[in-house]
Amino acid sequence: MVFSASTYENFVSEKSSSQTRLFAPYLGSRDDFDLIIIGSGFGGGVLADDLAERIGQQKRILVLEAGSYLYPTHIYNVCRFPNANVAKNFACKTFSQEGNEGSEDYIHERPQLNFGGRSIWWSGLIPHIQPWELQFFPDKVRQDLQNGLLDKAGASMNESISMGTVAQGIVERFKQGPLAEDFIIAQTPRALHQPYLNPNGTPKEAYFTEPTGVFNTAELLINQVGLSPGVSQGDGPGLHLLLNKFVEGVDQINDGHLKYRVNSTDTIDGKPRSFRAKTVILCGGSIESPKLLQRSPIYSNLAPAVKSLVGNGLTDHPTTSELTSFISHMGDLFIPRHAHAKIILYSKGNKGPNKETRYPFNVEININHEYWHLRENDPSEPGAHNVEGDSRIDFKFSFGNPVYGGNHMDLSAANYVPNMQFRNLSRSSHLADSRFPALAGWHKSVDEIWAVLNEVSYKVCSQFSLNGQPARPAGEAWFGKEGKGFGIGTVHHAACSLRMPFRWTFDREFEPDSVVDEDLQVRGMDGLYVCDMSVMPFSSAANPVRTLAALGLRLSERLAARV
């Protein structure tokens, strides 16, 4: 079989003149490179950019992307439409499922395959993974992440400072409330450049740089390649980029210092093209990278224990539906309708009397959510936003989740669109019986889980008021009532399908087998690495992008030292 543009339903395969006039693809004649990175999303894009900074003057780096140039930046930097709404128009059917949303086995949403990957569609949120969650990571990785890498990742992604005085006031009042004993309370960090603010959140007196909008890897790679014609026309060192190149497989070779051949198919004209490299890094994501590894000739050289884990254990974090309330004040703080805040309550991981984690979840709070990333590109448009009436608060709970071995992709057949088996996370009984005991040592009934969530929800709401009365969920719609439970689970934060050393539960030892080691190198394959969500040994409560960016920076440092 050979991949074609019609293999994946809704896949975009095109080459626009606007792309080639902005940046040129690699037009050189050489097929040898020091490093080949397969994928341009968060993992591949951050890795490629950092490697270009470290060794781009001496080494040849090639980025291969199966998708096309759709946008040169994040969608929020282009228009005011919600990111999720636009992203659905570009979602590709890269796997099949036998059921539907009501079935026992089902995962929601589809991935986007394009230049920049998910980074041009994502939420822009970069919260911190917490120490209690990092206990699911092997020691070397955990120590590096805690010793500054997560902060470095935030800085590299233009971490935001503040959403303003109302948001700061809400955080300070939460810190004085009953939830502060068990939660670290902060404004949710975003990957959004704010050069007009001082580190303490106050405005600067002078502006010397312009804001860049929401972080994305498309811009990173465009900046490295340079304005067309650019460096990519040559055969020298530097970062080189080729779009519309679907990688069919990776094979081992013995060609001097070159160890691997990467075979690709052009998604526009169907022509094959091969490249050679000393080092190859798979960065296609939790679904594409396992498929690529399994269909590659090198798969036959993997140890049986490693083979058994390829594509197994795709894991997402359980997230509840949102509770909504209407508010006007938080104590003496007036919250006007035009104010906006995103607040996160990170669990401290405090233990209960039986060594269970009391609250193995974060609470994500939105105040007047429609102002999040609002681009006021047409101020005269009526109804762009409503500043009348009461403010609105929406909040939800996001749990962590260890690897769940019951999920897998059927990679046994030579098929680009395998069948996916994914346990539906909306089944609260499954969470109570399996996931929450593994995560936190919880042995609670479903009703007891609702009771914990409602207790915290009551404390959140009670810190706000409307017309002098404590806020309550609209319609008294608490968890456990119809429509208020857990979501199905989606592909966008799914992890663990080519994982590093891992543990099944919070109190077990790490398993002896994994697909990649602590340095993200595929076991038994010198020079072959993975850098995307698939390497995670745990699906964190927080959005995982900061953690992935940190792993990319860590791998870049190691690769730069060895090539």
Coordinates of N, CA and C in Angstrom, one line a residue, residues 16-153:
S16 N 0.3 25.8 -2.0 CA -0.1 27.1 -2.3 C 1.0 28.0 -2.7
S17 N 0.8 28.9 -3.6 CA 1.8 29.9 -3.9 C 2.1 30.8 -2.8
S18 N 1.1 31.1 -1.9 CA 1.4 31.9 -0.7 C 2.4 31.3 0.2
Q19 N 2.4 30.0 0.3 CA 3.4 29.3 1.1 C 4.8 29.4 0.5
T20 N 5.0 29.1 -0.8 CA 6.3 29.2 -1.4 C 6.8 30.6 -1.5
R21 N 5.9 31.6 -1.5 CA 6.4 33.0 -1.5 C 6.8 33.4 -0.1
L22 N 6.4 32.7 0.9 CA 6.7 33.1 2.3 C 8.0 32.3 2.7
F23 N 8.0 31.0 2.5 CA 9.2 30.3 2.8 C 9.4 29.1 1.8
A24 N 10.6 28.8 1.4 CA 10.9 27.8 0.4 C 11.1 26.5 1.0
P25 N 10.6 25.4 0.4 CA 10.9 24.0 0.8 C 12.4 23.7 0.5
Y26 N 12.8 22.6 1.0 CA 14.2 22.1 0.7 C 14.2 21.7 -0.7
L27 N 15.1 22.4 -1.5 CA 15.3 22.1 -2.9 C 16.6 21.5 -3.2
G28 N 17.4 21.2 -2.2 CA 18.7 20.7 -2.5 C 18.7 19.3 -3.0
S29 N 19.8 18.8 -3.5 CA 19.9 17.5 -4.2 C 20.4 16.4 -3.2
R30 N 21.0 16.8 -2.1 CA 21.5 15.8 -1.1 C 20.3 15.1 -0.4
D31 N 20.5 13.9 -0.1 CA 19.5 13.2 0.7 C 20.0 12.8 2.1
D32 N 21.2 13.2 2.5 CA 21.8 12.9 3.7 C 21.6 14.0 4.7
F33 N 21.3 13.7 6.0 CA 21.1 14.7 7.0 C 21.6 14.2 8.3
D34 N 22.0 15.1 9.2 CA 22.4 14.6 10.5 C 21.2 14.2 11.4
L35 N 20.1 14.9 11.2 CA 18.9 14.6 12.0 C 17.7 14.8 11.1
I36 N 16.7 13.8 11.2 CA 15.4 14.0 10.5 C 14.3 13.9 11.5
I37 N 13.5 14.9 11.5 CA 12.4 15.0 12.5 C 11.1 14.8 11.7
I38 N 10.3 13.9 12.1 CA 9.1 13.6 11.4 C 7.9 14.2 12.1
G39 N 7.4 15.3 11.6 CA 6.3 16.0 12.3 C 6.6 17.4 12.7
S40 N 5.7 18.3 12.5 CA 6.0 19.7 12.8 C 5.2 20.3 13.9
G41 N 4.5 19.5 14.7 CA 3.6 19.9 15.8 C 4.4 20.3 17.0
F42 N 3.8 20.2 18.2 CA 4.5 20.7 19.4 C 5.8 20.0 19.6
G43 N 5.8 18.7 19.6 CA 7.0 18.0 19.9 C 8.1 18.2 18.8
G44 N 7.8 18.0 17.5 CA 8.7 18.2 16.5 C 9.1 19.6 16.3
G45 N 8.1 20.5 16.4 CA 8.4 22.0 16.1 C 9.3 22.6 17.2
V46 N 9.0 22.3 18.4 CA 9.9 22.8 19.5 C 11.3 22.2 19.4
L47 N 11.3 20.9 19.2 CA 12.6 20.2 19.1 C 13.4 20.8 17.9
A48 N 12.8 20.9 16.7 CA 13.6 21.4 15.6 C 14.1 22.8 15.8
D49 N 13.2 23.7 16.3 CA 13.6 25.1 16.6 C 14.8 25.1 17.5
D50 N 14.8 24.4 18.6 CA 15.9 24.5 19.6 C 17.1 23.8 19.0
L51 N 17.0 22.7 18.3 CA 18.2 22.2 17.6 C 18.8 23.1 16.6
A52 N 18.0 23.8 15.9 CA 18.5 24.8 14.9 C 19.3 25.9 15.6
E53 N 18.9 26.3 16.8 CA 19.6 27.3 17.5 C 20.9 26.7 18.1
R54 N 20.9 25.5 18.5 CA 22.1 24.9 19.1 C 23.1 24.5 18.0
I55 N 22.7 23.8 17.0 CA 23.7 23.2 16.1 C 23.4 23.5 14.6
G56 N 22.5 24.4 14.3 CA 22.1 24.6 12.9 C 23.2 25.2 12.1
Q57 N 24.2 25.8 12.7 CA 25.3 26.4 11.9 C 26.2 25.3 11.4
Q58 N 26.2 24.1 12.0 CA 27.1 23.0 11.6 C 26.4 21.8 11.1
K59 N 25.2 21.5 11.5 CA 24.5 20.3 11.1 C 23.3 20.5 10.2
R60 N 23.0 19.4 9.5 CA 21.8 19.5 8.6 C 20.6 18.8 9.3
I61 N 19.6 19.6 9.4 CA 18.4 19.1 10.1 C 17.2 19.2 9.1
L62 N 16.5 18.1 8.9 CA 15.3 18.1 8.0 C 14.0 17.8 8.8
V63 N 13.0 18.6 8.6 CA 11.7 18.4 9.1 C 10.8 17.9 8.0
L64 N 10.2 16.7 8.2 CA 9.2 16.2 7.2 C 7.8 16.3 7.8
E65 N 6.9 16.9 7.0 CA 5.5 17.1 7.5 C 4.6 16.5 6.4
A66 N 3.7 15.6 6.8 CA 2.8 15.0 5.9 C 1.7 16.0 5.4
G67 N 1.4 16.9 6.3 CA 0.3 17.9 6.0 C 0.7 19.0 5.1
S68 N -0.2 19.9 4.9 CA 0.0 21.1 4.1 C 0.0 22.4 4.9
Y69 N 0.5 23.4 4.2 CA 0.5 24.7 4.8 C -1.0 25.3 4.8
L70 N -1.6 25.4 5.9 CA -2.9 25.9 6.0 C -2.9 27.4 6.5
Y71 N -2.3 27.6 7.6 CA -2.1 28.9 8.2 C -0.7 29.1 8.7
P72 N -0.2 30.3 8.6 CA 1.2 30.5 9.0 C 1.3 30.8 10.5
T73 N 0.2 30.7 11.2 CA 0.2 31.1 12.7 C -1.0 30.4 13.3
H74 N -1.2 30.7 14.6 CA -2.4 30.1 15.3 C -3.7 30.8 14.8
I75 N -4.7 30.0 14.8 CA -6.0 30.5 14.3 C -6.5 31.7 15.1
Y76 N -6.2 31.8 16.4 CA -6.6 33.0 17.1 C -5.8 34.3 16.7
N77 N -4.7 34.1 16.0 CA -4.0 35.2 15.5 C -4.5 35.7 14.1
V78 N -5.5 34.9 13.6 CA -6.1 35.2 12.3 C -7.5 35.7 12.3
C79 N -8.3 35.1 13.2 CA -9.8 35.5 13.2 C -10.3 35.4 14.6
R80 N -11.6 35.7 14.8 CA -12.2 35.7 16.1 C -13.0 34.4 16.3
F81 N -13.0 33.5 15.3 CA -13.8 32.3 15.5 C -13.2 31.4 16.6
P82 N -13.9 30.7 17.4 CA -13.4 29.8 18.4 C -12.5 28.7 17.8
N83 N -11.4 28.5 18.4 CA -10.4 27.5 17.8 C -11.0 26.2 17.6
A84 N -11.8 25.7 18.5 CA -12.3 24.3 18.3 C -13.3 24.2 17.1
N85 N -14.0 25.3 16.9 CA -15.0 25.3 15.8 C -14.2 25.2 14.4
V86 N -13.1 26.0 14.3 CA -12.4 26.0 13.1 C -11.6 24.6 12.9
A87 N -11.1 24.1 14.0 CA -10.3 22.9 14.0 C -11.1 21.7 13.5
K88 N -12.4 21.7 13.8 CA -13.2 20.6 13.4 C -13.3 20.5 11.8
N89 N -13.2 21.6 11.2 CA -13.3 21.6 9.7 C -12.0 21.0 9.1
F90 N -11.0 20.7 9.9 CA -9.8 20.1 9.4 C -9.4 18.8 10.0
A91 N -10.4 18.3 10.8 CA -10.1 17.0 11.5 C -10.1 15.8 10.5
C92 N -9.1 15.0 10.6 CA -8.9 13.9 9.7 C -9.3 12.5 10.3
K93 N -9.9 11.7 9.6 CA -10.2 10.3 10.0 C -9.0 9.4 9.9
T94 N -8.2 9.3 10.9 CA -7.0 8.6 10.9 C -7.1 7.2 11.6
F95 N -8.3 6.9 12.1 CA -8.6 5.6 12.7 C -10.1 5.4 12.7
S96 N -10.5 4.2 12.8 CA -11.9 3.9 12.8 C -12.4 3.4 14.2
Q97 N -13.7 3.5 14.4 CA -14.3 3.0 15.6 C -15.6 2.3 15.3
E98 N -15.9 1.2 16.0 CA -17.1 0.5 15.7 C -18.3 1.0 16.4
G99 N -18.1 1.8 17.5 CA -19.3 2.3 18.2 C -19.6 3.8 17.9
N100 N -20.3 4.4 18.9 CA -20.6 5.8 18.8 C -20.5 6.4 20.2
E101 N -20.9 7.6 20.4 CA -20.6 8.3 21.7 C -21.3 7.6 22.9
G102 N -22.3 6.8 22.6 CA -23.0 6.1 23.7 C -22.4 4.7 23.9
S103 N -21.4 4.3 23.2 CA -20.9 3.0 23.3 C -19.9 2.9 24.4
E104 N -19.6 1.7 24.8 CA -18.6 1.4 25.8 C -17.2 1.8 25.4
D105 N -16.9 1.6 24.2 CA -15.6 2.0 23.6 C -15.7 3.1 22.6
Y106 N -15.2 4.3 23.0 CA -15.3 5.4 22.0 C -14.4 6.6 22.5
I107 N -13.7 7.2 21.6 CA -13.0 8.4 21.9 C -13.5 9.5 21.0
H108 N -13.5 10.7 21.5 CA -14.1 11.8 20.8 C -13.1 12.6 20.0
E109 N -13.5 13.3 19.0 CA -12.7 14.2 18.1 C -11.7 13.4 17.2
R110 N -11.1 14.1 16.3 CA -10.1 13.6 15.4 C -8.9 14.5 15.3
P111 N -7.7 14.0 15.0 CA -6.6 14.9 14.9 C -6.5 15.7 13.6
Q112 N -5.8 16.9 13.7 CA -5.5 17.7 12.5 C -4.1 17.3 12.0
L113 N -4.0 17.2 10.7 CA -2.6 16.9 10.1 C -2.3 18.0 9.2
N114 N -1.4 18.9 9.6 CA -1.1 20.0 8.8 C 0.3 20.6 9.3
F115 N 0.8 21.5 8.6 CA 2.0 22.2 9.0 C 1.7 23.0 10.4
G116 N 2.6 22.7 11.4 CA 2.3 23.2 12.7 C 1.5 22.3 13.6
G117 N 0.9 21.2 13.0 CA 0.2 20.3 13.8 C -0.9 20.9 14.6
R118 N -1.1 20.4 15.8 CA -2.2 20.8 16.7 C -1.8 22.3 17.2
S119 N -0.6 22.7 17.1 CA -0.2 24.0 17.7 C -0.9 25.2 17.1
I120 N -1.5 25.0 15.9 CA -2.2 26.2 15.3 C -3.7 26.2 15.7
W121 N -4.1 25.1 16.5 CA -5.5 25.0 16.8 C -5.7 25.0 18.3
W122 N -4.7 24.9 19.1 CA -4.9 24.5 20.5 C -5.4 25.7 21.4
S123 N -5.7 25.4 22.7 CA -6.3 26.4 23.6 C -5.3 27.5 24.0
G124 N -4.0 27.3 23.9 CA -3.1 28.3 24.3 C -2.8 28.2 25.8
L125 N -3.3 27.2 26.5 CA -3.0 27.1 28.0 C -1.8 26.3 28.3
I126 N -1.0 26.7 29.2 CA 0.2 26.0 29.6 C 0.4 25.9 31.1
P127 N -0.6 25.3 31.8 CA -0.5 25.0 33.2 C 0.6 24.1 33.5
H128 N 1.0 24.1 34.8 CA 2.1 23.2 35.3 C 1.6 21.8 35.7
I129 N 2.3 20.8 35.3 CA 2.1 19.5 36.0 C 2.6 19.6 37.4
Q130 N 2.0 18.9 38.3 CA 2.3 19.1 39.7 C 3.2 17.9 40.2
P131 N 3.9 18.1 41.4 CA 4.8 17.1 41.9 C 4.1 15.7 42.1
W132 N 2.9 15.7 42.6 CA 2.2 14.4 42.9 C 2.0 13.7 41.6
E133 N 1.8 14.4 40.4 CA 1.6 13.7 39.1 C 3.0 13.2 38.6
L134 N 4.0 14.0 38.9 CA 5.3 13.6 38.4 C 5.9 12.3 39.0
Q135 N 5.2 11.8 40.1 CA 5.6 10.6 40.6 C 5.3 9.4 39.7
F136 N 4.6 9.7 38.6 CA 4.3 8.7 37.6 C 5.4 8.7 36.5
F137 N 6.4 9.6 36.6 CA 7.5 9.7 35.6 C 8.7 9.1 36.2
P138 N 9.6 8.5 35.4 CA 10.8 7.9 35.9 C 11.7 9.0 36.5
D139 N 12.6 8.6 37.5 CA 13.3 9.5 38.3 C 14.1 10.6 37.5
K140 N 14.8 10.1 36.5 CA 15.7 11.1 35.8 C 14.8 12.1 35.1
V141 N 13.7 11.7 34.5 CA 12.9 12.7 33.8 C 12.2 13.6 34.8
R142 N 11.7 13.0 35.9 CA 11.0 13.9 36.9 C 12.0 14.9 37.5
Q143 N 13.2 14.5 37.8 CA 14.1 15.5 38.3 C 14.5 16.6 37.4
D144 N 14.6 16.3 36.1 CA 15.0 17.3 35.1 C 13.8 18.3 35.0
L145 N 12.6 17.7 34.9 CA 11.4 18.6 34.8 C 11.2 19.5 36.0
Q146 N 11.5 19.0 37.2 CA 11.3 19.8 38.4 C 12.5 20.8 38.6
N147 N 13.6 20.5 38.0 CA 14.8 21.4 38.2 C 14.9 22.5 37.1
G148 N 13.8 23.0 36.7 CA 13.9 24.2 35.8 C 13.4 24.0 34.4
L149 N 13.3 22.8 34.0 CA 12.9 22.6 32.6 C 11.4 23.0 32.3
L150 N 10.5 22.8 33.2 CA 9.2 23.3 33.0 C 9.1 24.8 33.0
D151 N 9.9 25.5 33.8 CA 9.9 26.9 33.7 C 10.6 27.4 32.4
K152 N 11.6 26.7 32.0 CA 12.2 27.1 30.7 C 11.3 26.9 29.6
A153 N 10.5 25.8 29.6 CA 9.5 25.6 28.6 C 8.5 26.7 28.5

